[in-house]
Amino acid sequence: MSAAEVEVTTTEVQTPSTPRLNLNEPKWDQSTYVGRAKHFFTVTNPLNLLLSSKDLDEAKRIVTTYKQGHSVPGVDVEALWRAKYRYDSAFHPDTGEKMFLIGRMSAQVPMNMTITGCMMTFYKTTPAVLFWQWINQSFNAIVNYTNRSGDSPIPLSQLGLSYVLATSGAIGTAMGLNSLVKKRAPPLLGRLVPFAAVAAANCINIPMMRMREIRLGIPVFDEDGNRIGDSRKAAKVAIAQVVLSRVMMAAPGMVLPTFFMNRLDKGTFLKRFPWTNAPIQVGLVGLALVFATPMCCALFPQKSSLAVRSVESDLQEEMKKRGLKGDRVYFNKGL
């Protein structure tokens, strides 16, 4: 039963007669885009970074106690959901360990707005391009490591190779395009070079990080949750969805501000106050990312699906052999 179906007051507490919530699932219906967007707006809320260790440990106590089947006196339904999202924002879902601060999803907006804003401000000189592209890919590596699977962790060697290739790809793209636009293109296109570099890095980094899934496949299930087997085709669809989401996530903050800053460049404001360049860029990127991050995370359902006829023939045969019904298989696409 969803939280929307449970009428409570702010003073209502959990009792044996109160319908129990499934804290392993999001609060909102994930079959709709709006439900997914609401979920990710909560997951990526930067205010969660301000929670103290005491607040986070209390959220963990509430969630753990409730999941064990016990009631939590003095905690109403909304407080349970609040504790769940606080817990999810800081603790690894597989290991239960508290995650490194800047690797958490709630750190995505403040970290990316700072790094991206600086990439877009200092894009003209080679040392600046090298430095900020390296910083960006280092941050991505921290996020990937922090959110690695506890059941099937990414080997450090694979993390390292992905980091090196993504950094090289981003720097190579930025340097090559910078050289090209300086000779043949207007200044506006030069401002778009950092976005092209980030997009190229995502196209390298994510498939490299998930190379094991491409080789061996990811688990697929029928509509009743019965595991059918591992599908390489589902893995490729999942990775393509994640790459597209990441590129779309970066686009508003790296494209829209370029038009505004290009207009400012033509006026006298930046000439009179050149020190405002970076703060304005960072602020504009942050404003865009506050909305773009959750809305692009929500583009595809976390529990994605694929037509049965599109998966490997051996999985189709397995379904027939076991008498499993349905015309679609389901899988976790990742983030």
CSV table of C-alpha atoms in Angstrom, one decimal:
chain,number,residue,atom,x,y,z
A,1,MET,CA,0.0,0.0,0.0
A,2,SER,CA,1.4,3.4,-0.9
A,3,ALA,CA,1.8,6.2,1.6
A,4,ALA,CA,-0.8,8.2,-0.3
A,5,GLU,CA,-3.4,5.6,0.7
A,6,VAL,CA,-2.7,5.8,4.3
A,7,GLU,CA,-4.4,8.8,6.1
A,8,VAL,CA,-2.4,10.0,9.1
A,9,THR,CA,-2.1,13.0,11.2
A,10,THR,CA,1.2,14.5,12.3
A,11,THR,CA,0.7,13.1,15.8
A,12,GLU,CA,-0.3,9.5,14.7
A,13,VAL,CA,2.2,6.9,15.8
A,14,GLN,CA,2.8,3.3,14.6
A,15,THR,CA,0.6,0.8,16.2
A,16,PRO,CA,0.0,-2.9,15.4
A,17,SER,CA,-3.2,-1.9,13.5
A,18,THR,CA,-1.3,0.6,11.2
A,19,PRO,CA,-0.7,-1.0,7.7
A,20,ARG,CA,3.0,-1.6,7.4
A,21,LEU,CA,5.1,0.1,4.7
A,22,ASN,CA,7.6,-1.5,2.4
A,23,LEU,CA,10.7,0.6,3.1
A,24,ASN,CA,12.6,-1.4,0.5
A,25,GLU,CA,10.7,0.4,-2.2
A,26,PRO,CA,10.4,4.1,-3.1
A,27,LYS,CA,7.5,6.1,-1.6
A,28,TRP,CA,6.0,7.0,-5.0
A,29,ASP,CA,4.8,4.9,-7.9
A,30,GLN,CA,7.8,4.1,-10.1
A,31,SER,CA,5.8,3.1,-13.2
A,32,THR,CA,5.1,6.8,-13.8
A,33,TYR,CA,7.6,9.6,-14.7
A,34,VAL,CA,6.2,11.9,-12.1
A,35,GLY,CA,6.6,9.2,-9.4
A,36,ARG,CA,10.2,8.6,-10.4
A,37,ALA,CA,11.0,12.3,-10.5
A,38,LYS,CA,9.6,12.8,-7.0
A,39,HIS,CA,11.7,9.9,-5.8
A,40,PHE,CA,14.9,11.3,-7.2
A,41,PHE,CA,14.2,14.8,-6.1
A,42,THR,CA,14.3,13.3,-2.6
A,43,VAL,CA,17.3,11.1,-3.2
A,44,THR,CA,19.4,13.9,-4.6
A,45,ASN,CA,18.3,16.6,-2.1
A,46,PRO,CA,21.6,18.4,-1.2
A,47,LEU,CA,20.2,19.3,2.3
A,48,ASN,CA,20.8,15.7,3.3
A,49,LEU,CA,24.5,16.6,3.3
A,50,LEU,CA,23.8,18.8,6.3
A,51,LEU,CA,22.5,15.9,8.4
A,52,SER,CA,24.7,15.1,11.4
A,53,SER,CA,26.0,11.7,12.3
A,54,LYS,CA,23.5,11.6,15.1
A,55,ASP,CA,20.6,12.3,12.7
A,56,LEU,CA,21.8,9.6,10.2
A,57,ASP,CA,22.4,7.0,13.0
A,58,GLU,CA,18.9,7.7,14.3
A,59,ALA,CA,17.4,7.2,10.8
A,60,LYS,CA,19.3,3.9,10.5
A,61,ARG,CA,17.9,2.8,13.9
A,62,ILE,CA,14.3,3.6,12.9
A,63,VAL,CA,14.6,2.0,9.5
A,64,THR,CA,16.4,-1.1,10.8
A,65,THR,CA,13.9,-1.6,13.7
A,66,TYR,CA,10.9,-1.2,11.4
A,67,LYS,CA,12.3,-3.6,8.8
A,68,GLN,CA,12.8,-6.2,11.5
A,69,GLY,CA,9.0,-6.1,12.0
A,70,HIS,CA,8.9,-4.0,15.2
A,71,SER,CA,6.9,-0.8,15.7
A,72,VAL,CA,8.7,2.4,16.4
A,73,PRO,CA,6.9,4.3,19.2
A,74,GLY,CA,6.4,8.0,18.4
A,75,VAL,CA,7.2,7.7,14.7
A,76,ASP,CA,4.4,8.4,12.3
A,77,VAL,CA,4.2,7.4,8.6
A,78,GLU,CA,5.8,10.5,7.2
A,79,ALA,CA,8.6,10.3,9.8
A,80,LEU,CA,9.2,6.7,8.6
A,81,TRP,CA,9.5,7.8,5.0
A,82,ARG,CA,11.8,10.7,6.1
A,83,ALA,CA,14.0,8.3,8.0
A,84,LYS,CA,14.1,5.9,5.0
A,85,TYR,CA,15.3,8.6,2.6
A,86,ARG,CA,17.8,9.9,5.2
A,87,TYR,CA,19.1,6.4,5.6
A,88,ASP,CA,19.3,5.7,1.9
A,89,SER,CA,21.1,9.0,1.3
A,90,ALA,CA,24.1,8.0,3.5
A,91,PHE,CA,24.3,4.2,3.8
A,92,HIS,CA,25.3,1.7,1.2
A,93,PRO,CA,22.2,-0.4,0.2
A,94,ASP,CA,24.2,-3.7,0.1
A,95,THR,CA,26.9,-3.3,2.9
A,96,GLY,CA,25.0,-1.0,5.2
A,97,GLU,CA,28.2,1.1,5.6
A,98,LYS,CA,28.1,4.9,5.8
A,99,MET,CA,29.3,6.2,2.4
A,100,PHE,CA,32.0,8.7,1.7
A,101,LEU,CA,30.4,12.2,1.8
A,102,ILE,CA,31.2,13.5,-1.7
A,103,GLY,CA,30.3,10.1,-3.2
A,104,ARG,CA,26.7,10.2,-2.1
A,105,MET,CA,23.8,11.0,-4.5
A,106,SER,CA,23.0,14.1,-2.4
A,107,ALA,CA,26.4,15.5,-3.2
A,108,GLN,CA,25.9,15.4,-7.0
A,109,VAL,CA,24.4,18.9,-7.3
A,110,PRO,CA,26.9,20.9,-5.2
A,111,MET,CA,29.9,18.9,-6.5
A,112,ASN,CA,28.9,19.0,-10.1
A,113,MET,CA,27.9,22.6,-10.1
A,114,THR,CA,31.3,23.6,-8.7
A,115,ILE,CA,33.3,21.4,-11.1
A,116,THR,CA,31.2,22.0,-14.2
A,117,GLY,CA,31.0,25.8,-13.5
A,118,CYS,CA,34.8,25.9,-13.3
A,119,MET,CA,35.2,23.7,-16.5
A,120,MET,CA,33.0,26.2,-18.3
A,121,THR,CA,34.8,29.3,-17.0
A,122,PHE,CA,38.4,28.1,-17.5
A,123,TYR,CA,38.1,26.4,-20.9
A,124,LYS,CA,40.5,28.4,-23.0
A,125,THR,CA,43.9,27.4,-21.7
A,126,THR,CA,45.5,24.0,-21.9
A,127,PRO,CA,46.5,23.8,-18.2
A,128,ALA,CA,43.0,24.7,-17.1
A,129,VAL,CA,41.4,22.1,-19.4
A,130,LEU,CA,43.8,19.4,-18.2
A,131,PHE,CA,43.2,20.3,-14.5
A,132,TRP,CA,39.4,20.6,-14.5
A,133,GLN,CA,38.8,17.5,-16.8
A,134,TRP,CA,41.0,15.5,-14.4
A,135,ILE,CA,39.1,16.8,-11.4
A,136,ASN,CA,35.8,15.9,-13.0
A,137,GLN,CA,36.8,12.4,-13.8
A,138,SER,CA,38.4,11.9,-10.4
A,139,PHE,CA,35.1,12.9,-8.9
A,140,ASN,CA,33.2,10.5,-11.2
A,141,ALA,CA,35.6,7.7,-10.0
A,142,ILE,CA,34.9,8.5,-6.4
A,143,VAL,CA,31.1,8.3,-7.1
A,144,ASN,CA,31.5,5.0,-8.9
A,145,TYR,CA,33.6,3.5,-6.2
A,146,THR,CA,31.3,4.7,-3.4
A,147,ASN,CA,28.2,3.3,-5.1
A,148,ARG,CA,29.8,0.1,-6.3
A,149,SER,CA,27.8,-3.1,-5.9
A,150,GLY,CA,28.3,-4.9,-2.6
A,151,ASP,CA,27.3,-8.2,-4.2
A,152,SER,CA,29.6,-7.9,-7.3
A,153,PRO,CA,32.1,-5.1,-6.5
A,154,ILE,CA,34.0,-3.5,-9.4
A,155,PRO,CA,37.7,-4.5,-9.3
A,156,LEU,CA,40.1,-1.7,-8.6
A,157,SER,CA,41.9,-2.5,-11.8
A,158,GLN,CA,38.7,-2.0,-13.8
A,159,LEU,CA,38.0,1.3,-11.9
A,160,GLY,CA,41.6,2.4,-12.7
A,161,LEU,CA,41.4,1.6,-16.4
A,162,SER,CA,38.0,3.3,-16.7
A,163,TYR,CA,39.3,6.4,-14.9
A,164,VAL,CA,42.4,6.6,-17.2
A,165,LEU,CA,40.4,6.1,-20.4
A,166,ALA,CA,37.6,8.5,-19.4
A,167,THR,CA,40.1,11.2,-18.4
A,168,SER,CA,42.1,10.7,-21.6
A,169,GLY,CA,38.9,10.7,-23.7
A,170,ALA,CA,37.6,13.9,-22.1
A,171,ILE,CA,40.9,15.7,-22.3
A,172,GLY,CA,41.5,14.6,-25.9
A,173,THR,CA,38.0,15.7,-27.0
A,174,ALA,CA,38.4,19.1,-25.2
A,175,MET,CA,41.8,19.8,-26.6
A,176,GLY,CA,40.9,18.7,-30.1
A,177,LEU,CA,37.7,20.7,-30.2
A,178,ASN,CA,39.3,23.7,-28.6
A,179,SER,CA,42.0,23.7,-31.3
A,180,LEU,CA,39.3,23.5,-34.0
A,181,VAL,CA,36.9,26.1,-32.7
A,182,LYS,CA,39.7,28.7,-32.2
A,183,LYS,CA,40.4,28.6,-35.9
A,184,ARG,CA,37.1,28.2,-37.5
A,185,ALA,CA,34.1,28.7,-35.1
A,186,PRO,CA,32.5,31.6,-33.2
A,187,PRO,CA,33.1,32.0,-29.4
A,188,LEU,CA,29.7,30.4,-28.6
A,189,LEU,CA,30.9,27.0,-29.9
A,190,GLY,CA,34.0,27.3,-27.9
A,191,ARG,CA,31.9,27.5,-24.7
A,192,LEU,CA,30.2,24.2,-25.7
A,193,VAL,CA,33.5,22.3,-25.8
A,194,PRO,CA,33.4,21.2,-22.1
A,195,PHE,CA,29.9,19.6,-22.7
A,196,ALA,CA,31.2,17.7,-25.6
A,197,ALA,CA,34.2,16.5,-23.5
A,198,VAL,CA,31.9,15.4,-20.6
A,199,ALA,CA,29.5,13.6,-23.0
A,200,ALA,CA,32.5,11.7,-24.6
A,201,ALA,CA,33.8,10.8,-21.2
A,202,ASN,CA,30.4,9.3,-20.2
A,203,CYS,CA,30.3,7.3,-23.4
A,204,ILE,CA,33.6,5.8,-22.4
A,205,ASN,CA,33.4,5.6,-18.6
A,206,ILE,CA,30.0,3.9,-18.0
A,207,PRO,CA,30.5,1.0,-20.5
A,208,MET,CA,34.0,0.5,-19.2
A,209,MET,CA,32.8,0.4,-15.6
A,210,ARG,CA,30.1,-2.2,-16.5
A,211,MET,CA,32.2,-4.2,-18.9
A,212,ARG,CA,31.6,-7.4,-16.8
A,213,GLU,CA,27.8,-6.9,-17.4
A,214,ILE,CA,28.3,-6.6,-21.2
A,215,ARG,CA,30.4,-9.8,-21.2
A,216,LEU,CA,28.3,-11.9,-18.8
A,217,GLY,CA,24.9,-10.2,-18.8
A,218,ILE,CA,22.6,-8.9,-16.0
A,219,PRO,CA,19.8,-10.8,-14.2
A,220,VAL,CA,16.4,-10.7,-15.9
A,221,PHE,CA,13.1,-11.6,-14.3
A,222,ASP,CA,9.6,-12.3,-15.4
A,223,GLU,CA,6.7,-10.1,-14.2
A,224,ASP,CA,6.3,-12.2,-11.0
A,225,GLY,CA,9.9,-11.7,-10.0
A,226,ASN,CA,11.1,-15.2,-11.1
A,227,ARG,CA,14.7,-15.0,-12.2
A,228,ILE,CA,15.1,-16.4,-15.7
A,229,GLY,CA,18.9,-16.0,-16.2
A,230,ASP,CA,21.4,-13.4,-17.3
A,231,SER,CA,21.0,-11.4,-20.5
A,232,ARG,CA,23.8,-9.5,-22.3
A,233,LYS,CA,21.2,-7.7,-24.5
A,234,ALA,CA,19.5,-6.4,-21.4
A,235,ALA,CA,22.8,-5.2,-20.1
A,236,LYS,CA,23.5,-3.2,-23.3
A,237,VAL,CA,20.0,-1.6,-23.1
A,238,ALA,CA,20.5,-0.7,-19.4
A,239,ILE,CA,24.0,0.8,-20.1
A,240,ALA,CA,22.6,2.8,-23.1
A,241,GLN,CA,19.8,4.2,-20.9
A,242,VAL,CA,22.3,5.2,-18.2
A,243,VAL,CA,24.6,6.9,-20.7
A,244,LEU,CA,21.8,8.8,-22.2
A,245,SER,CA,20.5,9.9,-18.8
A,246,ARG,CA,24.0,11.1,-17.7
A,247,VAL,CA,24.5,13.1,-21.0
A,248,MET,CA,21.0,14.6,-20.7
A,249,MET,CA,21.7,15.4,-17.0
A,250,ALA,CA,24.7,17.4,-18.0
A,251,ALA,CA,23.2,19.2,-21.0
A,252,PRO,CA,21.0,21.9,-19.3
A,253,GLY,CA,23.8,23.0,-17.0
A,254,MET,CA,26.4,23.0,-19.7
A,255,VAL,CA,24.4,24.3,-22.6
A,256,LEU,CA,21.9,26.9,-21.4
A,257,PRO,CA,24.3,29.0,-19.4
A,258,THR,CA,26.6,29.3,-22.4
A,259,PHE,CA,24.1,31.5,-24.2
A,260,PHE,CA,23.7,33.7,-21.1
A,261,MET,CA,27.4,34.0,-20.6
A,262,ASN,CA,28.0,34.7,-24.3
A,263,ARG,CA,25.7,37.7,-24.1
A,264,LEU,CA,27.5,38.9,-21.0
A,265,ASP,CA,30.8,38.6,-22.8
A,266,LYS,CA,29.5,41.1,-25.4
A,267,GLY,CA,28.6,43.7,-22.8
A,268,THR,CA,30.6,45.6,-20.3
A,269,PHE,CA,29.6,43.8,-17.0
A,270,LEU,CA,32.3,41.1,-17.1
A,271,LYS,CA,34.9,43.6,-18.3
A,272,ARG,CA,34.2,45.7,-15.2
A,273,PHE,CA,33.8,42.8,-12.8
A,274,PRO,CA,35.8,39.9,-14.3
A,275,TRP,CA,35.9,38.1,-10.9
A,276,THR,CA,32.2,37.4,-11.2
A,277,ASN,CA,32.7,35.1,-14.2
A,278,ALA,CA,33.2,31.9,-12.2
A,279,PRO,CA,30.5,32.6,-9.5
A,280,ILE,CA,27.9,33.3,-12.1
A,281,GLN,CA,28.8,30.2,-14.1
A,282,VAL,CA,28.7,28.0,-10.9
A,283,GLY,CA,25.3,29.6,-9.9
A,284,LEU,CA,23.7,29.1,-13.3
A,285,VAL,CA,24.9,25.5,-13.5
A,286,GLY,CA,23.7,24.8,-10.0
A,287,LEU,CA,20.3,26.1,-10.7
A,288,ALA,CA,20.0,23.9,-13.8
A,289,LEU,CA,21.4,20.8,-12.0
A,290,VAL,CA,18.9,21.1,-9.1
A,291,PHE,CA,16.2,20.2,-11.6
A,292,ALA,CA,18.1,18.3,-14.3
A,293,THR,CA,19.7,15.7,-12.0
A,294,PRO,CA,16.5,14.2,-10.6
A,295,MET,CA,14.5,14.7,-13.7
A,296,CYS,CA,17.0,12.9,-15.9
A,297,CYS,CA,17.6,10.1,-13.4
A,298,ALA,CA,13.9,9.5,-13.8
A,299,LEU,CA,13.9,9.3,-17.6
A,300,PHE,CA,13.8,5.5,-17.4
A,301,PRO,CA,12.4,3.2,-14.7
A,302,GLN,CA,14.9,1.7,-12.3
A,303,LYS,CA,13.1,-1.6,-13.0
A,304,SER,CA,13.4,-1.4,-16.8
A,305,SER,CA,12.0,-4.0,-19.3
A,306,LEU,CA,12.6,-5.6,-22.6
A,307,ALA,CA,10.4,-7.6,-24.9
A,308,VAL,CA,10.9,-11.3,-24.5
A,309,ARG,CA,11.5,-11.7,-28.3
A,310,SER,CA,14.4,-9.3,-27.9
A,311,VAL,CA,16.4,-11.3,-25.4
A,312,GLU,CA,18.7,-14.3,-26.1
A,313,SER,CA,17.0,-17.4,-27.6
A,314,ASP,CA,18.2,-19.6,-24.7
A,315,LEU,CA,16.3,-17.3,-22.2
A,316,GLN,CA,13.2,-17.5,-24.3
A,317,GLU,CA,13.5,-21.3,-24.3
A,318,GLU,CA,14.0,-21.2,-20.5
A,319,MET,CA,10.8,-19.3,-20.1
A,320,LYS,CA,8.9,-21.8,-22.2
A,321,LYS,CA,10.4,-24.7,-20.3
A,322,ARG,CA,9.5,-23.3,-16.9
A,323,GLY,CA,6.0,-22.2,-18.1
A,324,LEU,CA,6.7,-18.5,-17.3
A,325,LYS,CA,4.2,-16.1,-18.8
A,326,GLY,CA,4.4,-12.6,-20.0
A,327,ASP,CA,5.8,-10.8,-23.1
A,328,ARG,CA,8.4,-8.7,-21.2
A,329,VAL,CA,11.4,-9.4,-19.0
A,330,TYR,CA,12.5,-7.0,-16.3
A,331,PHE,CA,16.0,-5.9,-15.0
A,332,ASN,CA,17.6,-3.2,-12.8
A,333,LYS,CA,19.2,-0.7,-15.2
A,334,GLY,CA,21.5,0.8,-12.5
A,335,LEU,CA,22.3,4.6,-12.2
